[in-house]
Short mmCIF file of C-alpha atoms and ligand atoms in Angstrom, two decimals:
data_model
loop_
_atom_site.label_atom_id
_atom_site.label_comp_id
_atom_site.label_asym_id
_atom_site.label_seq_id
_atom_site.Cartn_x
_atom_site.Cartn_y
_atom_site.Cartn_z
CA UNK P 1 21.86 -2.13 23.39
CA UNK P 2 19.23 0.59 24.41
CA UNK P 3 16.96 -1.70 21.80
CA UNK P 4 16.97 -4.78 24.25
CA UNK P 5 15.67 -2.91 27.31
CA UNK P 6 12.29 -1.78 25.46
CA UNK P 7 9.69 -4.04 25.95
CA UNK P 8 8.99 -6.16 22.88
CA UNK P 9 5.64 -4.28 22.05
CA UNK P 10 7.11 -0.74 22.05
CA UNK P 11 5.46 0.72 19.47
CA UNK P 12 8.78 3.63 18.96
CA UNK P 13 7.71 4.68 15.29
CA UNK P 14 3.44 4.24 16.13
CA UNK P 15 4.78 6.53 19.66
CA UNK P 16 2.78 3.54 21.64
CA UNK P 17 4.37 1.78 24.42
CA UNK P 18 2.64 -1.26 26.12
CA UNK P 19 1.12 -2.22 28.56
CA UNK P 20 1.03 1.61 29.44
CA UNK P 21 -1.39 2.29 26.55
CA UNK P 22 -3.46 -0.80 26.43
CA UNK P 23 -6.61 0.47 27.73
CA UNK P 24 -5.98 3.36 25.08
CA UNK P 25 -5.41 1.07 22.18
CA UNK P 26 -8.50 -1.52 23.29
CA UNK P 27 -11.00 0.95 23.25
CA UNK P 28 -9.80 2.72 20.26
CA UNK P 29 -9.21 -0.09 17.61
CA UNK P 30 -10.86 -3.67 19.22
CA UNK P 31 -13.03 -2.68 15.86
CA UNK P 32 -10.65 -2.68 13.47
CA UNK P 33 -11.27 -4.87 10.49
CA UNK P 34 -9.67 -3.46 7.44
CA UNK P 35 -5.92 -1.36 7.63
CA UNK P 36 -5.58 0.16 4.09
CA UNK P 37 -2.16 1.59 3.59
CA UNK P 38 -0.30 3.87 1.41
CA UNK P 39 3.01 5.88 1.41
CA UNK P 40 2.27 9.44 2.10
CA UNK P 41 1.38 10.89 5.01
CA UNK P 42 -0.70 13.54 3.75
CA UNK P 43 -2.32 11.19 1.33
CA UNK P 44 -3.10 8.93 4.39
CA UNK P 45 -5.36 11.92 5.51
CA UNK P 46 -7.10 12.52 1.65
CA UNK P 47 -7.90 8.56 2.04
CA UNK P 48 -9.30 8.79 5.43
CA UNK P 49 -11.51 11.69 4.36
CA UNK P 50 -13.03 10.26 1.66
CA UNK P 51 -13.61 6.97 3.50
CA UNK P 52 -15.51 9.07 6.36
CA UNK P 53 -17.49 10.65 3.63
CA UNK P 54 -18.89 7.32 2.33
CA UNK P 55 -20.82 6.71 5.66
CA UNK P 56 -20.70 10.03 7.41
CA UNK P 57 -19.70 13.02 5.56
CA UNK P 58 -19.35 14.87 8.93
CA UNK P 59 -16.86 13.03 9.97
CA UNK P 60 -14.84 13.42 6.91
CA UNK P 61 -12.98 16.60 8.69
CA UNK P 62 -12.34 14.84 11.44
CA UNK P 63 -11.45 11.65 10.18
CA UNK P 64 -8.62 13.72 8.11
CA UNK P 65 -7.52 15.93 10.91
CA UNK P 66 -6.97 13.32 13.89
CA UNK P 67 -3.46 11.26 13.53
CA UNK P 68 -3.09 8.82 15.96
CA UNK P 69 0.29 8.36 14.61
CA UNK P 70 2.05 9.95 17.94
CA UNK P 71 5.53 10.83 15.88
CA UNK P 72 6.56 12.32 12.27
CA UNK P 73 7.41 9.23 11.31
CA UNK P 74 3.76 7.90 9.74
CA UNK P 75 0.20 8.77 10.18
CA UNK P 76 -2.74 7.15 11.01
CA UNK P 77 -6.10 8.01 10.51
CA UNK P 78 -9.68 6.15 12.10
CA UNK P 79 -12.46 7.17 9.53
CA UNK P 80 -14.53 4.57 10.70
CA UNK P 81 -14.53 2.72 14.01
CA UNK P 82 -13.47 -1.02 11.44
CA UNK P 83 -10.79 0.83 9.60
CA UNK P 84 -7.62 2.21 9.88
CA UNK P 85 -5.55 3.83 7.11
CA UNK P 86 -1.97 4.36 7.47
CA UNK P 87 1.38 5.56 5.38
CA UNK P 88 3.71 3.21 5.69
CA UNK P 89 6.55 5.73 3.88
CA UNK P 90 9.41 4.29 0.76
CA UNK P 91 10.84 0.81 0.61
CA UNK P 92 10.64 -2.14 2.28
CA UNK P 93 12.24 -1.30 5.69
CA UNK P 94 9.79 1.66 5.85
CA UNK P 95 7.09 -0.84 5.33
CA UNK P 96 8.17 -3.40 7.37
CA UNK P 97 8.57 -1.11 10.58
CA UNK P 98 4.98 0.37 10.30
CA UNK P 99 3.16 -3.21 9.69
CA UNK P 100 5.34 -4.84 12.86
CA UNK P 101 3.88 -1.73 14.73
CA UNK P 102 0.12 -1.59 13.44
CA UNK P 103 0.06 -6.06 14.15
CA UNK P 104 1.33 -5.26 17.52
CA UNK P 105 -1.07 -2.43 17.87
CA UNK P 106 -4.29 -4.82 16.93
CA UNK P 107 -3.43 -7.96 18.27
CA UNK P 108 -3.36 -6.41 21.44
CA UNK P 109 -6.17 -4.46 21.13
CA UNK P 110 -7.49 -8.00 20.11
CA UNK P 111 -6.75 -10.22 22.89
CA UNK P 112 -6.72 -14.02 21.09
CA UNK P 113 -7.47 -12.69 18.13
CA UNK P 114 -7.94 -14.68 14.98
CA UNK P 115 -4.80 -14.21 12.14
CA UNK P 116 -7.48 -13.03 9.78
CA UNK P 117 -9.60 -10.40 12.45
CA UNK P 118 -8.02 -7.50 10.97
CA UNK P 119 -6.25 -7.17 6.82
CA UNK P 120 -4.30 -4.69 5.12
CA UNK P 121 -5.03 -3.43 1.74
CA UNK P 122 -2.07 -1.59 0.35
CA UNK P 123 -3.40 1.52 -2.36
CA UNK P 124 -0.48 2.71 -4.08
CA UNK P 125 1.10 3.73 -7.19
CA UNK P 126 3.63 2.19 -9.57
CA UNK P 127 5.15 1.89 -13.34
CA UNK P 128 3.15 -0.13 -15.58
CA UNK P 129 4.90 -2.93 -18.27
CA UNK P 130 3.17 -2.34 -20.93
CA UNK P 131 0.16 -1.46 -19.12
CA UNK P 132 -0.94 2.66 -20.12
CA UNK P 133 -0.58 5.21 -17.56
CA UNK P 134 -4.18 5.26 -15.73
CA UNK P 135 -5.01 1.96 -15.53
CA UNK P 136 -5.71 -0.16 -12.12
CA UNK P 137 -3.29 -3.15 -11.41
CA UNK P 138 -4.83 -5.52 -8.64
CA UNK P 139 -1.64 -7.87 -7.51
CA UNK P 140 -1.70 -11.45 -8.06
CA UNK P 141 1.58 -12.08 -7.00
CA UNK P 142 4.88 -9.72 -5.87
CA UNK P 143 8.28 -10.69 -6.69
CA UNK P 144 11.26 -9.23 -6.11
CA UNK P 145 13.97 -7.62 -8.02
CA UNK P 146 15.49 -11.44 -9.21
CA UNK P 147 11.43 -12.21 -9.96
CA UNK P 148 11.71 -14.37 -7.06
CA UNK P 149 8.52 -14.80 -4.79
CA UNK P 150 10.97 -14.03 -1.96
CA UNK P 151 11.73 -11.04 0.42
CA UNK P 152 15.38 -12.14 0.79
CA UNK P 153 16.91 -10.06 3.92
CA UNK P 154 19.35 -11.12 6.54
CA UNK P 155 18.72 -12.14 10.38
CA UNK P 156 22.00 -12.55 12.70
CA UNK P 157 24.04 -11.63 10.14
CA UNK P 158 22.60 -14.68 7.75
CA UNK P 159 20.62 -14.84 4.70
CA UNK P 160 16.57 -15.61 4.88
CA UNK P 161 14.36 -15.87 2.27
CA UNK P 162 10.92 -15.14 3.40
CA UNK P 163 7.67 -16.47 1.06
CA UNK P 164 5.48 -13.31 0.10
CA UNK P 165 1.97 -13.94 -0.82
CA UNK P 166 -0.92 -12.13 -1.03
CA UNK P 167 -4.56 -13.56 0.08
CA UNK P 168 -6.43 -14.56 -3.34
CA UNK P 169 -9.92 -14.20 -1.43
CA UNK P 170 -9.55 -11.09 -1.00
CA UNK P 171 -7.25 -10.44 -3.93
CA UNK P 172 -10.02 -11.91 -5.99
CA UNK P 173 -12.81 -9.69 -4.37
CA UNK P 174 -10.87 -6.34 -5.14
CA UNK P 175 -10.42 -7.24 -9.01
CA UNK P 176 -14.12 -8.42 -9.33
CA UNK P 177 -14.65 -4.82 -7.97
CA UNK P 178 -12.48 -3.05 -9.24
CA UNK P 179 -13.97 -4.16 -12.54
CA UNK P 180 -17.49 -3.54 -11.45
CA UNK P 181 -16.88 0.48 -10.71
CA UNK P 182 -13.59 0.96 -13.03
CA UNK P 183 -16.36 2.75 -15.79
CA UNK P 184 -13.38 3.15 -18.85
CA UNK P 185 -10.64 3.00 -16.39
CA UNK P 186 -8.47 -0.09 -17.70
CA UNK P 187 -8.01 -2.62 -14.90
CA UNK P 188 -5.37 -5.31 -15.12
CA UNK P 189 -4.34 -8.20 -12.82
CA UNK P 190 -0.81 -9.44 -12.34
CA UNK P 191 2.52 -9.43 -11.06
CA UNK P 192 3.85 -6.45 -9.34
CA UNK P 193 7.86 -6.70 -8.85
CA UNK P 194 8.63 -4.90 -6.01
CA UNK P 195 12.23 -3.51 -5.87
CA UNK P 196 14.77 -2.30 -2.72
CA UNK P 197 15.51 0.90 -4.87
CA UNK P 198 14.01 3.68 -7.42
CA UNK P 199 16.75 3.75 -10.08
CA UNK P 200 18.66 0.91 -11.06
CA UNK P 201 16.80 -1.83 -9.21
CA UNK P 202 13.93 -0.87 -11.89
CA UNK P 203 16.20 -0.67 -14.73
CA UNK P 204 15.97 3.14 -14.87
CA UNK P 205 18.38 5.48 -16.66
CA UNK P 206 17.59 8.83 -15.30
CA UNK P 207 19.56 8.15 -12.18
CA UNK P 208 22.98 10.30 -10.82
CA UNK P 209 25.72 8.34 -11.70
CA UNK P 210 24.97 8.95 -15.61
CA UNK P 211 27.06 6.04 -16.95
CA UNK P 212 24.82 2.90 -15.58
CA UNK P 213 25.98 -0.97 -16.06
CA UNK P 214 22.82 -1.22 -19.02
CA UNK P 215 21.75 1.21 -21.70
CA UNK P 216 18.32 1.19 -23.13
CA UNK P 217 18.35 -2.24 -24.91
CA UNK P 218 19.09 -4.10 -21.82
CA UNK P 219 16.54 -1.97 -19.96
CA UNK P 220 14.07 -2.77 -22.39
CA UNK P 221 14.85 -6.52 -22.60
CA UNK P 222 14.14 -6.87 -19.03
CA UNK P 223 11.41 -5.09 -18.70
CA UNK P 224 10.38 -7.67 -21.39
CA UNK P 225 11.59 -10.74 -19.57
CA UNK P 226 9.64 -9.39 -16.13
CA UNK P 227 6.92 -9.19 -18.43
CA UNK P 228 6.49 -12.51 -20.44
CA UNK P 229 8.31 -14.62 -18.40
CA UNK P 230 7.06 -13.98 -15.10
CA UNK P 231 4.20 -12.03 -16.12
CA UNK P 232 4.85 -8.61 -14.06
CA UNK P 233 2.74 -5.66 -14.58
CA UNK P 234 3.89 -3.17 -12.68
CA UNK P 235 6.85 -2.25 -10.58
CA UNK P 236 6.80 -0.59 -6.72
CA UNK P 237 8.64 -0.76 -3.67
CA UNK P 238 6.25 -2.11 -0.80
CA UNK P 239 4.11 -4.83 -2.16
CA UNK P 240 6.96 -7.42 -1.01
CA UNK P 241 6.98 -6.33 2.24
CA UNK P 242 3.38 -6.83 2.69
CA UNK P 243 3.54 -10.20 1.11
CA UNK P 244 6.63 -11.39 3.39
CA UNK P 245 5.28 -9.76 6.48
CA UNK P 246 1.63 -11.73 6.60
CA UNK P 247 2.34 -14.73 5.73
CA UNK P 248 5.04 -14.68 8.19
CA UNK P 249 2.55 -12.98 11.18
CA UNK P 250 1.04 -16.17 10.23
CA UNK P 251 -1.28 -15.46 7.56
CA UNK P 252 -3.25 -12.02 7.93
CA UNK P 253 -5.15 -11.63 4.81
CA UNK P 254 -3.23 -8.74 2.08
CA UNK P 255 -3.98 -7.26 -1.21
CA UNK P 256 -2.23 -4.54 -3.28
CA UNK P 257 -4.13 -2.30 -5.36
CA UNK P 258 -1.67 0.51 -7.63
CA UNK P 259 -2.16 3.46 -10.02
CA UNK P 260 -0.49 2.99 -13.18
CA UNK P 261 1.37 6.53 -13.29
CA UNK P 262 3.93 5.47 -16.46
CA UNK P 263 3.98 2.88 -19.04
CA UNK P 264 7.27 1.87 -18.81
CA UNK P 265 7.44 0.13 -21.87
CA UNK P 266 5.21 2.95 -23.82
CA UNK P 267 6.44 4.84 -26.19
CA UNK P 268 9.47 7.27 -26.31
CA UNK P 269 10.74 4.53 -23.10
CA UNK P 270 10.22 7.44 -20.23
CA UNK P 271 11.23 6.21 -17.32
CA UNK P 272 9.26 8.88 -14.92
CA UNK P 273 5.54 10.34 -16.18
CA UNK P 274 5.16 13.03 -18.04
CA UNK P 275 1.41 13.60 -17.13
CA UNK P 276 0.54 16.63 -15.76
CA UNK P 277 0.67 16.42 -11.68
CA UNK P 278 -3.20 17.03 -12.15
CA UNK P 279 -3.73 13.91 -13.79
CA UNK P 280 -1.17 11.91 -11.56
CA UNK P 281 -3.42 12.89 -8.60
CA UNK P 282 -6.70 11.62 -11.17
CA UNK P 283 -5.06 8.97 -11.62
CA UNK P 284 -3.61 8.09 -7.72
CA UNK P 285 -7.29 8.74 -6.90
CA UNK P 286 -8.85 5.39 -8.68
CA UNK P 287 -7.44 2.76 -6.18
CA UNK P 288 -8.80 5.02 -3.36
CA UNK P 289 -12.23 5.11 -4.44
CA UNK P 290 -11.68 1.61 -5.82
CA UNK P 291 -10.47 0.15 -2.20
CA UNK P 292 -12.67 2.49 -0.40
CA UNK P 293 -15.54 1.34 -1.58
CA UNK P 294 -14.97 -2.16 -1.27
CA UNK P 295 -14.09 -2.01 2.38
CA UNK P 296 -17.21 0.09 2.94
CA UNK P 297 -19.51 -2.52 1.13
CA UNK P 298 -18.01 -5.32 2.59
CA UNK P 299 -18.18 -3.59 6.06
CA UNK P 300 -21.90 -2.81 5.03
CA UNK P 301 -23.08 -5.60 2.84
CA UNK P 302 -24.38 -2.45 0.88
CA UNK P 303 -23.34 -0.16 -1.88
CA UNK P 304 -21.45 3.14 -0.98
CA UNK P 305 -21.80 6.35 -2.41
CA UNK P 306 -18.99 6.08 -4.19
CA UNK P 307 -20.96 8.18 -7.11
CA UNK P 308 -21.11 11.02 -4.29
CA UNK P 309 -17.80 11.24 -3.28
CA UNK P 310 -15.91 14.86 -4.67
CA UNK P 311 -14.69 13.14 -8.08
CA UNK P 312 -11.52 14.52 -8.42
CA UNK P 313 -12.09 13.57 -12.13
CA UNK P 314 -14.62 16.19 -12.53
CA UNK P 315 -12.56 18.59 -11.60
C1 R2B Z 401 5.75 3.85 -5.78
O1 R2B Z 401 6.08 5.16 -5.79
C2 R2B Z 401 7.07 5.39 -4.78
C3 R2B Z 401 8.36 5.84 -5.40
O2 R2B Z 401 8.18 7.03 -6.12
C4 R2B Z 401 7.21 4.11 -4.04
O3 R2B Z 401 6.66 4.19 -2.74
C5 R2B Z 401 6.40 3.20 -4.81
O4 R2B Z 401 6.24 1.94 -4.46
#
């Protein structure tokens, strides 16, 4: 298979290729201390600008125009010689490929490198259980769709199970944070059950087939169970990934910060928001300046400007 020819650190989605672009990759990310991802491309760029704008407001053009992503696939954007932000796309596989590639990327722009020289913080959005649309969850755990602690996949044909974890160092510095700059914005911490699809793996009735296996009381009940039983309060579709992929990379430090977009559980049981797209993008914007300025700070041991970054929710 064409596959077994590449070299093992062809970086085919990232459009690297080593060794021919080491020297590129050493002098452009041996910094790199913080990766924060999210799933859009173009929202890769809106995080990288406001990141530049924290330190150096000039570069906050720049920082949103340059992708060193070399194919469609992803971008990724350097505000800051220490950080990296990247879209990592839908779903698990999506996520998977893109963290393989960036690990690749700095560990060999690292030469020996530590596990923990570099981290990924993944800013995202999600459904809330009974947790109101514009609130802040800050991960504790991910799950998957059985509530399972696992990212179960197969390798050779078999089944693996795969521990995901997230780092509760830096877990716990995001929340105490998040809290500190949240203002009225609620902020939770808990679960987040990530799920390998959209529609029915999150219980959701406003899929195509119109006549699903469950109707709105078993929907309900299990949003319930994911709830008090395993105490899940949110649902997405990366957080797994993330959680399976460091701890087996051998333990790079992760964290998940998500926009609540829909109470899933609220009332009138809506399955997709309602909220204006205005306020979805108010809303998607409070884990940006939320994980923003915590990498900045803890890059700088000093407070941003978060206050003069363009608030969105002025506007
Ligand atoms: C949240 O939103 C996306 C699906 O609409 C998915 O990437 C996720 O995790």
């Amino acid at each position: 298979m064409v596959v077994d020819t590449l070299p093992p650190a062809a970086l085919f989605h990232l459009g690297y290729n080593l060794p021919r672009d080491l020297q590129f990759i050493t002098c452009s990310f041996r910094s790199v201390k913080y990766v924060i991802l999210c799933g859009s491309m173009s929202r890769a760029s809106t995080i990288a600008s406001t990141y530049a704008s924290l330190s150096h407001p000039e570069r906050s053009k720049r920082a949103q125009q340059e992708d060193f992503c070399k194919t469609d696939r992803y971008s990724l954007y350097q505000p800051a010689p220490e950080v990296l932000v990247a879209s990592h796309g839908i779903g698990l596989g999506s996520a998977d490929i893109v963290l393989h590639e960036l690990t690749s990327m700095l560990r060999a722009a690292k030469p020996g490198c530590a596990a923990d020289a570099f981290c990924f913080i993944r800013c995202g959005s999600s459904g809330g259980i009974s947790v109101p649309a514009g609130s802040l969850v800050v991960s504790t755990g991910v799950l998957n769709g059985a509530a399972e602690p696992l990212l179960r996949t197969t390798v050779l044909g078999l089944p693996v199970a795969r521990a995901a974890s997230l780092c509760p160092v830096l877990t716990g510095r995001l929340l105490a944070h998040a809290e500190a700059i949240a203002g009225d914005w609620p902020v939770v911490a808990g679960k987040t059950l990530c799920c390998d699809t959209f529609y029915a793996g999150q219980a959701r009735l406003d899929g195509a087939y119109g006549d699903e296996e469950y109707g709105d009381r078993e929907r309900r009940d299990f949003l319930k169970l994911c709830r008090d039983s395993h105490g899940v309060a949110n649902f997405e579709m990366e957080s797994l990934a993330l959680g399976a992929f460091c701890q087996r990379a051998g333990g790079i430090p992760c964290a998940v910060v998500c926009a609540v977009l829909v109470d899933r559980l609220g009332e009138g049981g809506v399955d997709a928001p309602t909220a204006e797209r205005s306020q979805l993008l108010r809303w998607e914007e409070r884990p940006v300046r939320v994980v923003c300025s915590f990498v900045y700070e803890s890059l700088h041991g000093c407070s941003s400007s978060i206050e003069d970054i363009d608030d969105l929710e002025s506007k």
